XYZ file of C-alpha atoms in Angstrom:
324
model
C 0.000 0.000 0.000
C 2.953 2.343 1.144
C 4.813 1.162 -2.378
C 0.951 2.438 -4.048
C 0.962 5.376 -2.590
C 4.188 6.374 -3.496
C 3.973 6.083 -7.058
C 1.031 7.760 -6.922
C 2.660 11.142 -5.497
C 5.769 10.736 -7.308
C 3.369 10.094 -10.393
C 4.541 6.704 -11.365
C 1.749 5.367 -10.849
C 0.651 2.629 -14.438
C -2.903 4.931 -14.441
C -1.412 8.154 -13.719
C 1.105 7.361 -16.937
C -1.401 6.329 -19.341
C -3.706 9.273 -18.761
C -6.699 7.687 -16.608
C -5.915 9.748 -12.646
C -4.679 13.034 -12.609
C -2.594 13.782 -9.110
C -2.554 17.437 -8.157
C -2.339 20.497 -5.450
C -5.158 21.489 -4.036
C -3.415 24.427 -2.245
C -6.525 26.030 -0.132
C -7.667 22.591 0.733
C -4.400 21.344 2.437
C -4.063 17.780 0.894
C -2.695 16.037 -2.410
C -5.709 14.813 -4.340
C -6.003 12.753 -7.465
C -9.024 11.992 -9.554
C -10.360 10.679 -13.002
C -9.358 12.118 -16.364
C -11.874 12.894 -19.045
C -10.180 9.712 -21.054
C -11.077 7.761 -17.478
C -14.907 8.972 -17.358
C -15.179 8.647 -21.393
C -13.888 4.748 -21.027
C -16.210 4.221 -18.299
C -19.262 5.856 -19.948
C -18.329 3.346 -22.624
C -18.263 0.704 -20.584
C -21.929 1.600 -18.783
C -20.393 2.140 -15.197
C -21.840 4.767 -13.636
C -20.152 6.946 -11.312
C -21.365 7.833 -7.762
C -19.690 10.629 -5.989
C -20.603 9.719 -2.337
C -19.605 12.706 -0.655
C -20.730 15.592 -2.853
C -18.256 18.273 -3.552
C -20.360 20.474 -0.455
C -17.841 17.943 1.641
C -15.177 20.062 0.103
C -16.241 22.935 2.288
C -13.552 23.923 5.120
C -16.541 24.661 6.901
C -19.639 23.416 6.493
C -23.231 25.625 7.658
C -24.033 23.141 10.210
C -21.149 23.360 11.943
C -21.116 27.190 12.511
C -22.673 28.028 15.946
C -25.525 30.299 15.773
C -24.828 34.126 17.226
C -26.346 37.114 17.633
C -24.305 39.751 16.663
C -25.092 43.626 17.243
C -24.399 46.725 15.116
C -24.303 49.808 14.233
C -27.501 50.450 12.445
C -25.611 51.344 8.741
C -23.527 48.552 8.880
C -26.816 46.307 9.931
C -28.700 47.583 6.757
C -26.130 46.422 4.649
C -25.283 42.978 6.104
C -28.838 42.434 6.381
C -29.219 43.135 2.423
C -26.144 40.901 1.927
C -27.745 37.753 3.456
C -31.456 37.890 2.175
C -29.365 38.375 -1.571
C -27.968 35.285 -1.105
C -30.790 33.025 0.786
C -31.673 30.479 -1.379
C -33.756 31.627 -4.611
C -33.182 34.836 -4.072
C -29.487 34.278 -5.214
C -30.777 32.471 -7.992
C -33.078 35.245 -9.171
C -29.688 37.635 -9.112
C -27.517 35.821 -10.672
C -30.103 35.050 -13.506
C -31.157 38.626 -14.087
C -27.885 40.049 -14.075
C -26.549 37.337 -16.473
C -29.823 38.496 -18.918
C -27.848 42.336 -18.682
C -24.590 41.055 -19.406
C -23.713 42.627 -15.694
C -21.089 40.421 -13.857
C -22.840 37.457 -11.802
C -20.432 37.096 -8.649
C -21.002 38.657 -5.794
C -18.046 40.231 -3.904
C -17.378 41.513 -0.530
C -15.155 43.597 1.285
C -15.869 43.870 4.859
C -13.333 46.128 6.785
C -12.772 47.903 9.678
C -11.103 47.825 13.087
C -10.352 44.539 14.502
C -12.536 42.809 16.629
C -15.602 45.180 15.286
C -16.867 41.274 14.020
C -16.097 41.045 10.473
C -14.698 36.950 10.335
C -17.955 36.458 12.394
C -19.781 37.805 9.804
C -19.021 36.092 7.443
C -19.808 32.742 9.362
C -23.315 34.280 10.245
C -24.078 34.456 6.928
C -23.009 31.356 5.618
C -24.828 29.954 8.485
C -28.288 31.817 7.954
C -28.237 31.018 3.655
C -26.611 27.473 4.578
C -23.474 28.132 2.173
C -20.201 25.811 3.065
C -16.920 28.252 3.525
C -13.757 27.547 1.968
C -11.542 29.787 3.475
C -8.095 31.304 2.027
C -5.916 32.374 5.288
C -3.301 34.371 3.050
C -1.641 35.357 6.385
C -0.482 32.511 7.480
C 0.295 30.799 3.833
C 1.903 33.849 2.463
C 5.093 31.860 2.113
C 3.421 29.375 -0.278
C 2.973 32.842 -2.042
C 6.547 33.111 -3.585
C 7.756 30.786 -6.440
C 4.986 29.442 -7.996
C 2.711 32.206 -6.581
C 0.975 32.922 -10.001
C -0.142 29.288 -10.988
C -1.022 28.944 -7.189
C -3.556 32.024 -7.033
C -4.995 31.088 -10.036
C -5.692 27.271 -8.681
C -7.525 28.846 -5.763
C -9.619 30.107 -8.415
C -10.398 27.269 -10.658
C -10.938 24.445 -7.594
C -13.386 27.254 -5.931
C -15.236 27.135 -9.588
C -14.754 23.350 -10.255
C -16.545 22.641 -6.585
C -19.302 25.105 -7.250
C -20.348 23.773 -10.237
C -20.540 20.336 -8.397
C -22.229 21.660 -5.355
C -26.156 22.008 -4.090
C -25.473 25.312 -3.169
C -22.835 28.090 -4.611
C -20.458 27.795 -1.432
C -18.359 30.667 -0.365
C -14.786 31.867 -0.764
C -13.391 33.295 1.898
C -10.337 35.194 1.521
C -9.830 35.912 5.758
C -6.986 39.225 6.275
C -6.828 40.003 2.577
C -4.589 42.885 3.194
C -1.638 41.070 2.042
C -3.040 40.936 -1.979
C -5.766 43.590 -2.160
C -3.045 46.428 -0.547
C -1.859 49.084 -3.067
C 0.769 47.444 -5.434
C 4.207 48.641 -5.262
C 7.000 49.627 -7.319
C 8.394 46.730 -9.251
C 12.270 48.033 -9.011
C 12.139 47.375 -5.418
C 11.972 44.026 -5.136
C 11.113 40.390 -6.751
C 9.237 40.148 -3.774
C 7.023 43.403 -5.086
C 7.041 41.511 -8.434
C 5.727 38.577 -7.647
C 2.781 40.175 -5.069
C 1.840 42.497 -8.154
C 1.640 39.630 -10.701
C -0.328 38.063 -8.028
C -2.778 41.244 -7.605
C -3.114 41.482 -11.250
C -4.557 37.860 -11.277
C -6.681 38.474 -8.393
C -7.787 41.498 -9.991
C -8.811 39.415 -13.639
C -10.339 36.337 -11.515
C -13.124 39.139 -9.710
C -13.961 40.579 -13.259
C -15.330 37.167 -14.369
C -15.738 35.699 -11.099
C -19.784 33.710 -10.844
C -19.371 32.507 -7.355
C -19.738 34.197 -3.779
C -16.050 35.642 -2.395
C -16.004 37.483 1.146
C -12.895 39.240 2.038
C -12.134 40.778 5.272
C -9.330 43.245 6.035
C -8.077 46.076 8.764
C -6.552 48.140 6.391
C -8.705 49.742 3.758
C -6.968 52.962 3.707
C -4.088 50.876 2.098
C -6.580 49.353 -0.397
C -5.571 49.241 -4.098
C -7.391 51.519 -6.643
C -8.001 48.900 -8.805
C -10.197 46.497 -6.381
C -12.710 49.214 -5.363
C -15.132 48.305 -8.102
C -14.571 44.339 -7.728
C -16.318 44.499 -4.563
C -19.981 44.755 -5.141
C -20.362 45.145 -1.348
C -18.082 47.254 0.837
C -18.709 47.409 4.823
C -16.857 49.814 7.179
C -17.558 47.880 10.534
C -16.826 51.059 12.269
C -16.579 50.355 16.236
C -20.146 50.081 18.078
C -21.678 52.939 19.540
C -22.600 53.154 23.101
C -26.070 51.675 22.776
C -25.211 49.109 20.903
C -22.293 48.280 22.719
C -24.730 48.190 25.818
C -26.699 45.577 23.944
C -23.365 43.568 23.559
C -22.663 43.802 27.067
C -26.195 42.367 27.711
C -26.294 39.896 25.657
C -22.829 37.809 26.791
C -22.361 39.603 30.576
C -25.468 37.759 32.579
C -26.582 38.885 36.521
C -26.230 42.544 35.905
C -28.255 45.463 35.923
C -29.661 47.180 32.612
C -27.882 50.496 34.655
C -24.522 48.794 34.958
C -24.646 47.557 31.211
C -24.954 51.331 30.507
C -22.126 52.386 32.588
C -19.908 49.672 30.941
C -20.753 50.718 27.664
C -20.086 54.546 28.799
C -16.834 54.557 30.346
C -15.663 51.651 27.698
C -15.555 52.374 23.741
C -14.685 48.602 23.328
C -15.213 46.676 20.236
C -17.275 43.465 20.238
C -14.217 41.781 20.208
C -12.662 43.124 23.392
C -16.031 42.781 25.360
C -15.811 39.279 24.956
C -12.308 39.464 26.364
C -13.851 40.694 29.972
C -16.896 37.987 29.544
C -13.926 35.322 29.274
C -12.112 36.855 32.476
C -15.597 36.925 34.033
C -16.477 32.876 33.216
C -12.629 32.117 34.642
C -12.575 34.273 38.017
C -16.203 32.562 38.727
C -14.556 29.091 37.798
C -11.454 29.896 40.091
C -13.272 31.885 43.091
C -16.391 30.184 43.056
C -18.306 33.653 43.040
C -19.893 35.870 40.104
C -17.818 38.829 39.861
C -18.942 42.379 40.877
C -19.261 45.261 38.715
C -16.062 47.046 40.254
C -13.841 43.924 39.476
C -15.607 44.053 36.164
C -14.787 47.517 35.645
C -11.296 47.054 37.246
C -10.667 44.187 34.050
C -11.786 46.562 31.422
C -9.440 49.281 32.743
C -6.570 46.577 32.699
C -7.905 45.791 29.101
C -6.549 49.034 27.545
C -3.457 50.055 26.615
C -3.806 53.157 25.242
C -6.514 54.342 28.482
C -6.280 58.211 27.130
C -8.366 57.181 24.305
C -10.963 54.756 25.367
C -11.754 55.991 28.606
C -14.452 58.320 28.750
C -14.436 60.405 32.275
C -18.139 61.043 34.110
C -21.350 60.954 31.923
């Protein structure tokens, strides 16, 4: 089996030679996979065997709808509107519908979206929400932390991302969605190719990026901090663009309500007050919260609650409101 295997990857494999498996890189989906040439499926047409894909290519997924806990996030009321309008677009017929009357204007079919902001205003969450609410599989793309598989064959690899993403969503029940998570590191503004072959090669890579969204048909999310650095050029490839600017104090009130239990509506208001937090470091206090009543057996009080947010900031001069 080990000896199999081998010539399989090495491709010496008798069916890879004569055309019938084709081994490749699926480079977003972290594995080596091989599967049936057209000669292989025209043979076995021939010979009346009928294939049965088991699985279905929604197993392809990184993350699958069913998986995602359900949450209830809260927001500012623009950004609310517009996520809102994002996820009834692409609930079941509804997506349908679009992509079938914009196809009838000769208007590009893919939806794209650019949701950035400050972190820990919710934008990865998000995006799980809504694949969870129109029951769309994720197949994410974490460029940070494969930006070294970037280099070399960066082109060809880019582009794969690009044509598996289109070869499962042609196979799938429903249009899944690619999920491009910190983007900043190939939508940023492109840089001046005497540099560097390092600024060469991201270019080349932006310029593909950039031709894949003009004929893209699928659903792409993309999520970065840094939109002030965004390139020109992407602007209109994002259908959708959402500034998740940080909550203000009412709805950050309704945050604190939502994941801090035992407290007054009063003391929620006094958090959200004295505290411009994000979402994200609200739910650093909740944590702190759930361990001190794990290690002291006790719920803590508002003034050790207050005491943790205090501790949470680093710059206090700027987060800190004083009186009311």
């Amino acid at each position: 089996l080990i000896h199999y295997s081998q010539g399989i990857i090495c491709k010496e494999n008798a069916l890879i030679k004569r055309g019938f498996v084709e081994r490749f890189e699926t480079y977003f989906l972290n594995n080596t996979e091989i599967k049936l040439t057209e000669k292989s499926t025209d043979f076995l047409e021939k010979e009346n065997i009928k294939l049965v894909n088991k699985k279905g290519d929604d197993s392809k997924c990184h993350i699958l709808p069913e998986k995602l806990a359900k949450k209830k996030l809260f927001f500012n009321e623009i950004e609310k509107k517009q996520l809102d309008l994002i996820s009834n677009s692409l609930k079941g017929q509804k997506f349908v519908e679009l992509q079938k009357r914009l196809e009838s204007k000769a208007l590009p079919t893919g939806v794209a979206v650019l949701l950035h902001g400050a972190p820990g205003t919710g934008k990865t969450e998000s995006v799980y929400q809504i694949a969870k609410a129109t029951g769309r599989g994720i197949i994410k793309v974490d460029i940070s932390q494969t930006k070294s598989m970037w280099f070399g064959e960066s082109e060809k690899i880019i582009k794969k991302v690009f044509t598996d993403y289109e070869e499962i969503r042609k196979k799938s029940k429903k249009c899944p969605i690619l999920f491009f998570n910190e983007a900043d590191a190939v939508i940023s503004r492109r840089k001046d190719t005497a540099s560097s072959n390092v600024a060469q090669t991201e270019n080349a890579i932006q310029n593909i990026l950039l031709e894949e969204l003009e004929n893209f048909k699928g659903i792409l999310f993309a999520t970065t901090n840094l939109a002030d650095n965004l390139d020109k050029a992407f602007e209109r490839r994002f259908l959708f663009k959402v500034d998740f600017s940080f909550p203000d104090e009412i709805v950050r009130a309704n945050i604190w309500k939502s994941k801090l239990k035992g407290f007054s509506s009063s003391n929620y208001s006094v958090l959200a007050n004295e505290f411009s937090f994000s979402g994200g470091q609200i739910d650093n206090i909740v944590r702190k919260a759930e361990l001190f009543e794990v290690v002291e057996g006790r719920k803590a009080h508002i003034a050790e609650i207050r005491n943790w947010c205090g501790e949470e900031l680093i710059n206090k001069k700027n987060n800190i409101k004083i009186g009311f």
